[in-house]
Short mmCIF file of C-alpha atoms and ligand atoms in Angstrom, two decimals:
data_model
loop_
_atom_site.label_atom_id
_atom_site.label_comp_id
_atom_site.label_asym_id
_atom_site.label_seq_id
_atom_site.Cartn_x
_atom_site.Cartn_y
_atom_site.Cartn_z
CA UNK A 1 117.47 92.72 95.08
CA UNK A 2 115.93 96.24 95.82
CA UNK A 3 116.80 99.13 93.45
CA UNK A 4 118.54 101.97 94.91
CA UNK A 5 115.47 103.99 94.84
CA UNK A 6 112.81 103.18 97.09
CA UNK A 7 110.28 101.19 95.32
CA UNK A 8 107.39 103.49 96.56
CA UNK A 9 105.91 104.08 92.61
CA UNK A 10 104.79 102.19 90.46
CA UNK A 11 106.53 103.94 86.77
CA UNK A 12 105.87 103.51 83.36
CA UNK A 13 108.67 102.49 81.63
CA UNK A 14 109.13 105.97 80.13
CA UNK A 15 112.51 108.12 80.78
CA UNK A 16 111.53 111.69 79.86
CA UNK A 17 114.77 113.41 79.56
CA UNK A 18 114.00 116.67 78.02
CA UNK A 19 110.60 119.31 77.51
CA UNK A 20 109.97 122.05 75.19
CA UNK A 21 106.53 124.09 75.73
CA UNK A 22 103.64 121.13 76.21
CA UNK A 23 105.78 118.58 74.77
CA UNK A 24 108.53 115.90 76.39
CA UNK A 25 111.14 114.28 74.93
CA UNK A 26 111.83 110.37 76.25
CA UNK A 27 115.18 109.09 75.51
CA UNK A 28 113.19 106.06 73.23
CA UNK A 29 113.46 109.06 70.67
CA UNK A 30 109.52 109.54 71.22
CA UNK A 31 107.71 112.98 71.12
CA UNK A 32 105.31 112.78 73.96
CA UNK A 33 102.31 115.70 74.19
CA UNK A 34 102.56 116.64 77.74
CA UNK A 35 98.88 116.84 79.15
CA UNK A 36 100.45 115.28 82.61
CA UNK A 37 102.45 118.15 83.32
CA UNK A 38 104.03 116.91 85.91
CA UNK A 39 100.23 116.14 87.64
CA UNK A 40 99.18 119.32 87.30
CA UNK A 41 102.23 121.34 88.24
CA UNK A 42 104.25 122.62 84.91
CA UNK A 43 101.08 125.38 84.06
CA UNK A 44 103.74 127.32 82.06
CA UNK A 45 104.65 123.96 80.29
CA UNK A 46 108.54 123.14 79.59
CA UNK A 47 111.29 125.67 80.20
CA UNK A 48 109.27 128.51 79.57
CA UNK A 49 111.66 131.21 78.93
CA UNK A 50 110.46 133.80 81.45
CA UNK A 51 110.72 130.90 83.66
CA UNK A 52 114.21 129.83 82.84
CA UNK A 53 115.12 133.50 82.76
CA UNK A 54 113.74 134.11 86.38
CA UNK A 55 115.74 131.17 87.72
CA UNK A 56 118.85 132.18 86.15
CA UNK A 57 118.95 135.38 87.37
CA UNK A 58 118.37 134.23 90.85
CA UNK A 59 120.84 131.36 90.45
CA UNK A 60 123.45 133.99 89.78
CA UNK A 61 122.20 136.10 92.64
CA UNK A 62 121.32 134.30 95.80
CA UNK A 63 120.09 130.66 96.15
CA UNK A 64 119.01 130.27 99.82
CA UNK A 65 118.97 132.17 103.07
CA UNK A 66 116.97 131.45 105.87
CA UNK A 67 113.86 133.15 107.32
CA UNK A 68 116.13 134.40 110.02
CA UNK A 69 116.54 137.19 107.69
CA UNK A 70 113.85 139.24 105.44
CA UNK A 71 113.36 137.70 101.77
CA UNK A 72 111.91 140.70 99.48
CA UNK A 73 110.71 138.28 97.30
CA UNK A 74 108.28 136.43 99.43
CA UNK A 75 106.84 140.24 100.70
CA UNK A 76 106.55 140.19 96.68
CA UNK A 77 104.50 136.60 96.19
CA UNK A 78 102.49 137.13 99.23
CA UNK A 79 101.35 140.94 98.63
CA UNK A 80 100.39 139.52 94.76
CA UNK A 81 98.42 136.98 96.63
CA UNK A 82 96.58 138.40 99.14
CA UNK A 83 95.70 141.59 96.51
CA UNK A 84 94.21 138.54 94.06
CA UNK A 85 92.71 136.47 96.93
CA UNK A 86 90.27 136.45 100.13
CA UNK A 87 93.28 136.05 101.68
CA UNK A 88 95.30 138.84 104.39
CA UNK A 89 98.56 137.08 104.96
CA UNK A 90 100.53 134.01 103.42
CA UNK A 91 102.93 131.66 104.52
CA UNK A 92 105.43 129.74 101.87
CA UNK A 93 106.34 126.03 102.40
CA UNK A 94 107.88 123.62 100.05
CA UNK A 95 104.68 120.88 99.18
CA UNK A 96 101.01 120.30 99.07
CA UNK A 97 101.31 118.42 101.83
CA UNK A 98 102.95 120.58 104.07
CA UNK A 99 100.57 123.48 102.76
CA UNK A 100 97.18 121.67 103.60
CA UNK A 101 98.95 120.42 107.16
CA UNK A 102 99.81 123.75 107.85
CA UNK A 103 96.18 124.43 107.46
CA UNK A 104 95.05 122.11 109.88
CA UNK A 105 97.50 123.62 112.63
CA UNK A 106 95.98 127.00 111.99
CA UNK A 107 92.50 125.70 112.47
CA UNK A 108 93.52 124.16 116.03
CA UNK A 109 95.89 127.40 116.89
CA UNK A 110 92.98 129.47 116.09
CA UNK A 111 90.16 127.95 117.96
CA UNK A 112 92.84 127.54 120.74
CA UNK A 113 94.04 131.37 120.83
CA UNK A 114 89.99 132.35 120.75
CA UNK A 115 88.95 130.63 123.93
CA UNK A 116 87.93 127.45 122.45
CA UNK A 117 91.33 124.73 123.19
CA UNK A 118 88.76 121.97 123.55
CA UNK A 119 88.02 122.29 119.24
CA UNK A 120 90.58 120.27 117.77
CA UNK A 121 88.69 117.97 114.93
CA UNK A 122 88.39 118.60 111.48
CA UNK A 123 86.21 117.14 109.08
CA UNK A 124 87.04 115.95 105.70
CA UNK A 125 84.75 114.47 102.75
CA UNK A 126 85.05 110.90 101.42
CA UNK A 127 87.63 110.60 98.43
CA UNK A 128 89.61 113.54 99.70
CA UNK A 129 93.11 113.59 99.05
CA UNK A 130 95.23 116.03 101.15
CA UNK A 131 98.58 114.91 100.94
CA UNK A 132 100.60 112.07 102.28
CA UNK A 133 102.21 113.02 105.68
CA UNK A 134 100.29 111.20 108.88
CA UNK A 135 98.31 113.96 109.09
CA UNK A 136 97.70 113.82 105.76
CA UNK A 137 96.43 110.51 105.43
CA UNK A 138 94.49 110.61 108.36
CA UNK A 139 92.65 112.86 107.25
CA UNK A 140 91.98 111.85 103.33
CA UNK A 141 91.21 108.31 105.01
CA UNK A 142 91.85 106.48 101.95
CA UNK A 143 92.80 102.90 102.77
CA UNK A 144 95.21 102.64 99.90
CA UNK A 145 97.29 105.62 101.66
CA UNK A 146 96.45 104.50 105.39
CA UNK A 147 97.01 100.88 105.40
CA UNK A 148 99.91 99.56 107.37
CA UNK A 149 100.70 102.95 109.02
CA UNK A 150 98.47 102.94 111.99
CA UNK A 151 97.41 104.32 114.28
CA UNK A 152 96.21 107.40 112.46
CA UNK A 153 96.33 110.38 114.32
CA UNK A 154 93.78 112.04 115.71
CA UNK A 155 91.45 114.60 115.09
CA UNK A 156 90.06 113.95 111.71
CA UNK A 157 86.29 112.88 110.84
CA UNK A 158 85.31 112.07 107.43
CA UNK A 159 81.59 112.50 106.04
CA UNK A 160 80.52 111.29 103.15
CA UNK A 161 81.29 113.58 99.86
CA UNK A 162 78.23 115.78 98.74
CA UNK A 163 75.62 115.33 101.96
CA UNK A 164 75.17 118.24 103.78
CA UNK A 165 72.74 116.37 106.82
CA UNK A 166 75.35 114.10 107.63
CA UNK A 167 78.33 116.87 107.49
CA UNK A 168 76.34 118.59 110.11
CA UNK A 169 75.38 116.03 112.52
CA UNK A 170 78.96 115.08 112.35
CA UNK A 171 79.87 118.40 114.53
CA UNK A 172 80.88 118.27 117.66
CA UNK A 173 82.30 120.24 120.18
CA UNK A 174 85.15 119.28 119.86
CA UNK A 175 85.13 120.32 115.79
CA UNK A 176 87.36 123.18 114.58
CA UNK A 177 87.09 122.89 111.37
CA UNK A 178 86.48 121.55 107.68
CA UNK A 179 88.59 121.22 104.75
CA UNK A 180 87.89 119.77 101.36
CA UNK A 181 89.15 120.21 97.73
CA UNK A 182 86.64 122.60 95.77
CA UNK A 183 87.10 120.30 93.11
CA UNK A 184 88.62 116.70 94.10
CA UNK A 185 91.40 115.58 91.70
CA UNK A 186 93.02 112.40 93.08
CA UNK A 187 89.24 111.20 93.33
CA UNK A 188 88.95 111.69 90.35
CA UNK A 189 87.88 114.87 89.21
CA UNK A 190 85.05 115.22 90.89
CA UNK A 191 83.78 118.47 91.25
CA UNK A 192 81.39 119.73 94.43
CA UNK A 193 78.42 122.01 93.88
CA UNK A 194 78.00 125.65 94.54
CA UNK A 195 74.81 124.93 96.60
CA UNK A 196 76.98 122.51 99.02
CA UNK A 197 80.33 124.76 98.98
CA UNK A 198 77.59 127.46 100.47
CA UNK A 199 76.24 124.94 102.83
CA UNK A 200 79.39 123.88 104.14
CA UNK A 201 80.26 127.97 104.40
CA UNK A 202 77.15 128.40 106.12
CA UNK A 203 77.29 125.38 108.98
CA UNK A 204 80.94 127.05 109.23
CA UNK A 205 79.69 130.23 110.26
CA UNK A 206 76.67 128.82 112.30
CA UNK A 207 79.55 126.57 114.37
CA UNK A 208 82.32 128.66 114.54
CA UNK A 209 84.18 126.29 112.43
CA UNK A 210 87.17 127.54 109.76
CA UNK A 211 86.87 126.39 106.31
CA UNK A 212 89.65 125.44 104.64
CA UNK A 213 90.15 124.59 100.78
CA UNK A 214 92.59 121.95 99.49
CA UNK A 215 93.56 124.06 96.22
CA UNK A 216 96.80 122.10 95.65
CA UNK A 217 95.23 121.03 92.47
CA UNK A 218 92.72 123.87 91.30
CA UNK A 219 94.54 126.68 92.04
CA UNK A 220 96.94 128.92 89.78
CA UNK A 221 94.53 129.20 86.89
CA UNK A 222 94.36 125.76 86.52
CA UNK A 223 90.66 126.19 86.45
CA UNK A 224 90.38 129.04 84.60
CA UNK A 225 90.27 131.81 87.60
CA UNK A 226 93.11 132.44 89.70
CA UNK A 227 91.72 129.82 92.68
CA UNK A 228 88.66 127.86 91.96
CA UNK A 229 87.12 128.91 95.17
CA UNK A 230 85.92 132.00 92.80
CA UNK A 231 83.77 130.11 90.46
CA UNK A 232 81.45 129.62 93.50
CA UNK A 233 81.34 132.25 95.14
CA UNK A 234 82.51 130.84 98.66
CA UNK A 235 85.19 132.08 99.90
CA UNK A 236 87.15 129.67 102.74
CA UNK A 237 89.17 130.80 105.67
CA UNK A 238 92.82 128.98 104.84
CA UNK A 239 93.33 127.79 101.24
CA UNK A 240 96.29 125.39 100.63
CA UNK A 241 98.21 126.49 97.28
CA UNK A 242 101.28 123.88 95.97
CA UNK A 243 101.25 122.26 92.66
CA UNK A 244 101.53 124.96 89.72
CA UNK A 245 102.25 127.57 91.99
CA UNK A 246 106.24 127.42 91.04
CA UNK A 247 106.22 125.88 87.62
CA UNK A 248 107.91 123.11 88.33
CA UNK A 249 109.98 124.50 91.30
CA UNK A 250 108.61 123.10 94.58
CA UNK A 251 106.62 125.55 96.42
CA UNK A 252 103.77 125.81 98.52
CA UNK A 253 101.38 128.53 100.31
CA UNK A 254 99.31 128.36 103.22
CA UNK A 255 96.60 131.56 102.88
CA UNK A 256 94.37 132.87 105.53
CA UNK A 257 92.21 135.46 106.61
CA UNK A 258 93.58 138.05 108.65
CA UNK A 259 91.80 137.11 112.45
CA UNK A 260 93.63 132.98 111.74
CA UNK A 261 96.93 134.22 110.26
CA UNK A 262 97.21 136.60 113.34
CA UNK A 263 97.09 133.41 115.76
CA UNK A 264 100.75 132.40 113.81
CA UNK A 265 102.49 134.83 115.93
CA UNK A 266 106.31 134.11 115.93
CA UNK A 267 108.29 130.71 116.51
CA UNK A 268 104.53 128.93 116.06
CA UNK A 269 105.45 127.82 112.56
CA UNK A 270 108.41 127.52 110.37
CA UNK A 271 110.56 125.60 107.60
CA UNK A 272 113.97 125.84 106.37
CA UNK A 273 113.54 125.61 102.83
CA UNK A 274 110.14 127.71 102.86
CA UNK A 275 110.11 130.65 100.67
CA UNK A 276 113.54 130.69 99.46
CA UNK A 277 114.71 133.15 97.10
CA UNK A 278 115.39 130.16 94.47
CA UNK A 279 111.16 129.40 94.86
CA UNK A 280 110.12 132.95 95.19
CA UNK A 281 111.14 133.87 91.69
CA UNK A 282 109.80 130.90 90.00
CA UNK A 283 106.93 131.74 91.87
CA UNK A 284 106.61 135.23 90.88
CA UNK A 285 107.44 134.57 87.67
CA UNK A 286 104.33 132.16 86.92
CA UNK A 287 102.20 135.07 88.29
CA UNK A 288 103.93 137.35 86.09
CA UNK A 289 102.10 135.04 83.32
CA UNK A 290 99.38 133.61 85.00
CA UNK A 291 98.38 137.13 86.26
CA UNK A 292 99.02 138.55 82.86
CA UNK A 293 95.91 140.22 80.58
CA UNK A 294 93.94 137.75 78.84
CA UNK A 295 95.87 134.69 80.13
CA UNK A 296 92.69 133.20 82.08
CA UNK A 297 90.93 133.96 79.28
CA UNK A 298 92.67 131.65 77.04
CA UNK A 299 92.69 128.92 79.84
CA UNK A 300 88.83 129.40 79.04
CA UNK A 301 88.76 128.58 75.30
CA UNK A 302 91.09 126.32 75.59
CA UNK A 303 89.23 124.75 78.58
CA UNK A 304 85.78 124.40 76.68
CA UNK A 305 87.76 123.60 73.15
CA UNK A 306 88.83 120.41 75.26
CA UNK A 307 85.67 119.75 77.15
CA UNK A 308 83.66 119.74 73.92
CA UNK A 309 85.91 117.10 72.05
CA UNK A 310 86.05 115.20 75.12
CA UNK A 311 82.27 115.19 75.09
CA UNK A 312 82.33 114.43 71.61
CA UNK A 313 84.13 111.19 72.93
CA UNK A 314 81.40 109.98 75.26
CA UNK A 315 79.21 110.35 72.84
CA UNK A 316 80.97 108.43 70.38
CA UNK A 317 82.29 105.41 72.65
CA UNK A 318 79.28 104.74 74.95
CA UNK A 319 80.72 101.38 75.37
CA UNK A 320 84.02 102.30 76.75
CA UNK A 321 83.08 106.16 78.58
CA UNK A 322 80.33 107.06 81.07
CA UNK A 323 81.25 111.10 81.34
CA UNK A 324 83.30 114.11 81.10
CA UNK A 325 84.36 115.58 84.52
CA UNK A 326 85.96 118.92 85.68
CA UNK A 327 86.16 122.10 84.97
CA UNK A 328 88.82 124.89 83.17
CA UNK A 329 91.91 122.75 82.41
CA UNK A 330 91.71 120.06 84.81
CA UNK A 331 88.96 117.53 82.78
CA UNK A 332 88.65 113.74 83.37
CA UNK A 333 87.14 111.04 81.06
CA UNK A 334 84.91 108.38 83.63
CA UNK A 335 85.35 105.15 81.91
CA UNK A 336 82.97 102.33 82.65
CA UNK A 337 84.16 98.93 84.04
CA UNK A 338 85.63 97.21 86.92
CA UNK A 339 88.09 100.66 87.34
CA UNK A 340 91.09 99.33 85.39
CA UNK A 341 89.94 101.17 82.02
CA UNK A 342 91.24 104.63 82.74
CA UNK A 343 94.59 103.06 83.24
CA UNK A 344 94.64 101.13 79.93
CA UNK A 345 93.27 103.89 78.35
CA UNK A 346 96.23 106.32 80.12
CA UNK A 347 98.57 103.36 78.70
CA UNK A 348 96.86 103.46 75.17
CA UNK A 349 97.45 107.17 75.11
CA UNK A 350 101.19 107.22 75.91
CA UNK A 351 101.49 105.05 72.69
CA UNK A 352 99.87 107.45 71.10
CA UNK A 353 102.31 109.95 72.14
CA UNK A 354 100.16 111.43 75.04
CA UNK A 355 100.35 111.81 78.75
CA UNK A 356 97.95 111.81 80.89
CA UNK A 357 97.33 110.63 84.63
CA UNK A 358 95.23 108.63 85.97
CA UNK A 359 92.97 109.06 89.18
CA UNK A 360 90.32 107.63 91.56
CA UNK A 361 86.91 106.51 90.51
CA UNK A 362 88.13 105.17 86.66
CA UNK A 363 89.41 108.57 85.43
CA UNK A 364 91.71 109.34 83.23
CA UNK A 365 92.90 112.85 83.92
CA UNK A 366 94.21 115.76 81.86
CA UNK A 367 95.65 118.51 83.58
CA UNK A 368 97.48 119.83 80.03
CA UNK A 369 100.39 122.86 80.80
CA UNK A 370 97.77 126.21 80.57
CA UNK A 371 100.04 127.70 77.28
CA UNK A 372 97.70 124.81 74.98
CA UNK A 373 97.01 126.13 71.82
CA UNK A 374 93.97 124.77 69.95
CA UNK A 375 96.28 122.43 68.01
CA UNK A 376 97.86 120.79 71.07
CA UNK A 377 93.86 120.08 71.82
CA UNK A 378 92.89 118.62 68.47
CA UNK A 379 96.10 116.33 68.40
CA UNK A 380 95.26 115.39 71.67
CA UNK A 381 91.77 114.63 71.08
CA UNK A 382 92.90 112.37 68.04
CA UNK A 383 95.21 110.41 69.51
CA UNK A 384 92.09 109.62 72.80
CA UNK A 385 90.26 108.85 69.82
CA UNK A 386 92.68 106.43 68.47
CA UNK A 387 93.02 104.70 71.97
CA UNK A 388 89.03 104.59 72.17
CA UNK A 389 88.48 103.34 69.39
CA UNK A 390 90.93 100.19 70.37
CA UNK A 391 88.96 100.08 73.22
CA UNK A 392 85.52 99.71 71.92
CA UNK A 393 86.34 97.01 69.77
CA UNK A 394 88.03 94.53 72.29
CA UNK A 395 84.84 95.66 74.45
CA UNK A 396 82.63 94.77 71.25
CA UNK A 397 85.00 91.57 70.41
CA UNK A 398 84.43 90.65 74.41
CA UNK A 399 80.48 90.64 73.83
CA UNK A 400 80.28 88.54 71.10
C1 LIG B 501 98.93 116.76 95.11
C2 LIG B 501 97.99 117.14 96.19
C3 LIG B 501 98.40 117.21 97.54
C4 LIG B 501 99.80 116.84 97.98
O1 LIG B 501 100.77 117.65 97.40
P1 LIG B 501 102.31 117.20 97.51
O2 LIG B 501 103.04 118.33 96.88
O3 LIG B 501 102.45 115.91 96.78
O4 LIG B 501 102.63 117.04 98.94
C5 LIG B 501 97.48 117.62 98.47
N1 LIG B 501 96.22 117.94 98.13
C6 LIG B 501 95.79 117.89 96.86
C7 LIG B 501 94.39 118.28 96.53
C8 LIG B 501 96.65 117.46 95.84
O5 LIG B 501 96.22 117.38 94.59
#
């Protein structure tokens, strides 16, 4: 018999029924160190209290009204935004998903308002991930998301990841645009190069195209800058914020430039739940921190404290890992093997008393809260170590 819940996940067997800072509490009595969070969401960790406090005070105040009316706090988000960002003007929606495919209908409603209705197609990059909805999926093109839910719909190329030839003979003109993930997490934390983030910027520009980055996953210091988009250099057109952006309350942001946000003129976009008062003050309130002097800056150490030991790994347990991958706070460890490693090793960790998540391409991902403390590092670091070290030796036992 089917459960009552839709069996659309496939869970580990863990019930976490409680969190404190970077830890989570199952109800099998276990301590678990948190570097999950959520996939990348909790950045502030577990009930932070300037978190809790924000929530409470708008719980008591006003939960929901609808954008009917004006909502001081989203004037508040967006004006933080757009003073911290490329970005002109914001627009607040409740996923990634619905962030990045809000994107996509600003890159046709642009080229359409400018004289151009005929550029509708956008071009993606092999191993994207952009969200589940059919747009979504259509455009990632992964055959584990698309399969069974044809026909895709239309309008989305894909090129492979990292080639700049074939990204430009893949223009038509019919393209309006390209969107990838500055670094790509579900495909397992692989990052893309400066050189080809310019490249892309530049065949943009030639082409008339909008560039739009996936930063569902990089953003919100999760990197160690605000957006990851900075590291390079490149700024895009639209950037797609969801994931940390409320803490742990579901929010998104669609960002643009000033000459694409002004093609959103009234009744072309909208959502009920988007930018509520309830989201806008978790949201503000992980700026508050995020935002706050010397924050980043600790997402720095903390981000090369952990990229060192996890070096230190590769180096130890050649037989098991091929490479570190990442950058700031979102790292992966590339095992080698037929791609079912990183999931035994995720497995081997929870034992341990870790989280972690796996991802494409035989990672195992941590995306830790960005509050870590060097501690939280070592420990975690120890108990990888513990896991690899099971590892080597059924690898070593296999061999001989
Ligand atoms: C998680 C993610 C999404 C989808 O976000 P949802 O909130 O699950 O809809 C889209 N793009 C990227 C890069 C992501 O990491």
């Amino acid at each position: 018999m089917i459960t009552a819940v839709m069996p659309t996940y496939a869970r580990y067997d863990v019930t976490l029924e409680r969190g404190e800072g970077v830890y989570a509490f199952g109800t099998d009595g276990r301590r678990y160190l948190d570097f999950g969070a959520g996939i990348a969401v909790s950045v502030l960790g577990h009930c932070h209290p300037h978190l809790v406090a924000a929530l409470k005070a708008q719980a008591e105040t006003l939960w929901h009204v609808s954008n009917l009316y004006n909502i001081p706090g989203q004037e508040h988000l967006a004006e933080r935004l757009v003073a911290n960002t490329f970005a002109d003007a914001v627009f607040f929606n409740n996923s990634g998903n619905e962030a990045v495919e809000l994107g996509f209908k600003m890159i046709r409603k642009y080229q359409y308002e400018n004289g151009n209705p005929e550029r509708y197609r956008i071009i993606s990059v092999s191993g994207a991930f952009h969200g589940r909805s059919l747009a979504g999926i259509s455009s990632g093109k992964q055959e584990k998301h698309t399969k069974g839910f044809g026909p895709l719909t239309d309008g989305f190329d894909q090129v492979a990841f990292g080639n700049l030839n074939e990204m430009k003979a893949a223009i038509t003109p019919e393209t309006a645009g390209i969107v990838i993930e500055p670094i790509q997490g579900e495909g397992g934390i692989r990052p893309v190069d400066d050189a080809y983030l310019k490249g892309i910027r530049a065949i943009c520009d030639e082409f008339g195209l909008l560039l739009q980055f996936d930063e569902v996953q990089t953003g919100v210091g999760r990197t160690g800058k605000l957006y990851a988009y900075e590291w390079s250099g490149v700024a895009p057109d639209i950037l797609s914020s969801a994931k940390g952006l409320g803490g742990g309350f579901p929010v998104g942001a669609t960002m643009a430039i000033e000459k694409v946000a002004q093609a959103m003129g009234p009744g072309s976009h909208g959502s009920t739940y988007g930018g509520n008062p309830l989201a806008m003050a978790c949201a503000n309130a992980v700026l508050d921190v995020v935002l706050g002097d010397g924050f980043l800056d600790h997402v720095n150490d903390m981000a090369s404290r952990l990229g060192n030991g996890l070096e230190g790994l590769v180096d130890k347990y050649p037989s098991v890992l091929n490479e570190t991958r990442g950058k700031g706070l979102l790292l992966g460890l590339q095992c080698k093997g037929d791609g079912s490693e990183a999931g035994t090793l995720v497995a081997k960790a929870m034992a341990g008393g870790l989280l972690a998540v796996p991802a494409g391409d035989n990672v195992i991902r941590m995306v830790p809260p960005l509050i870590i403390e060097a501690e939280h590092v070592d420990e975690a670091l120890g108990i990888l170590d513990g896991g690899l070290a099971e590892m080597a030796a059924e690898v070593g036992q296999e061999a001989s």
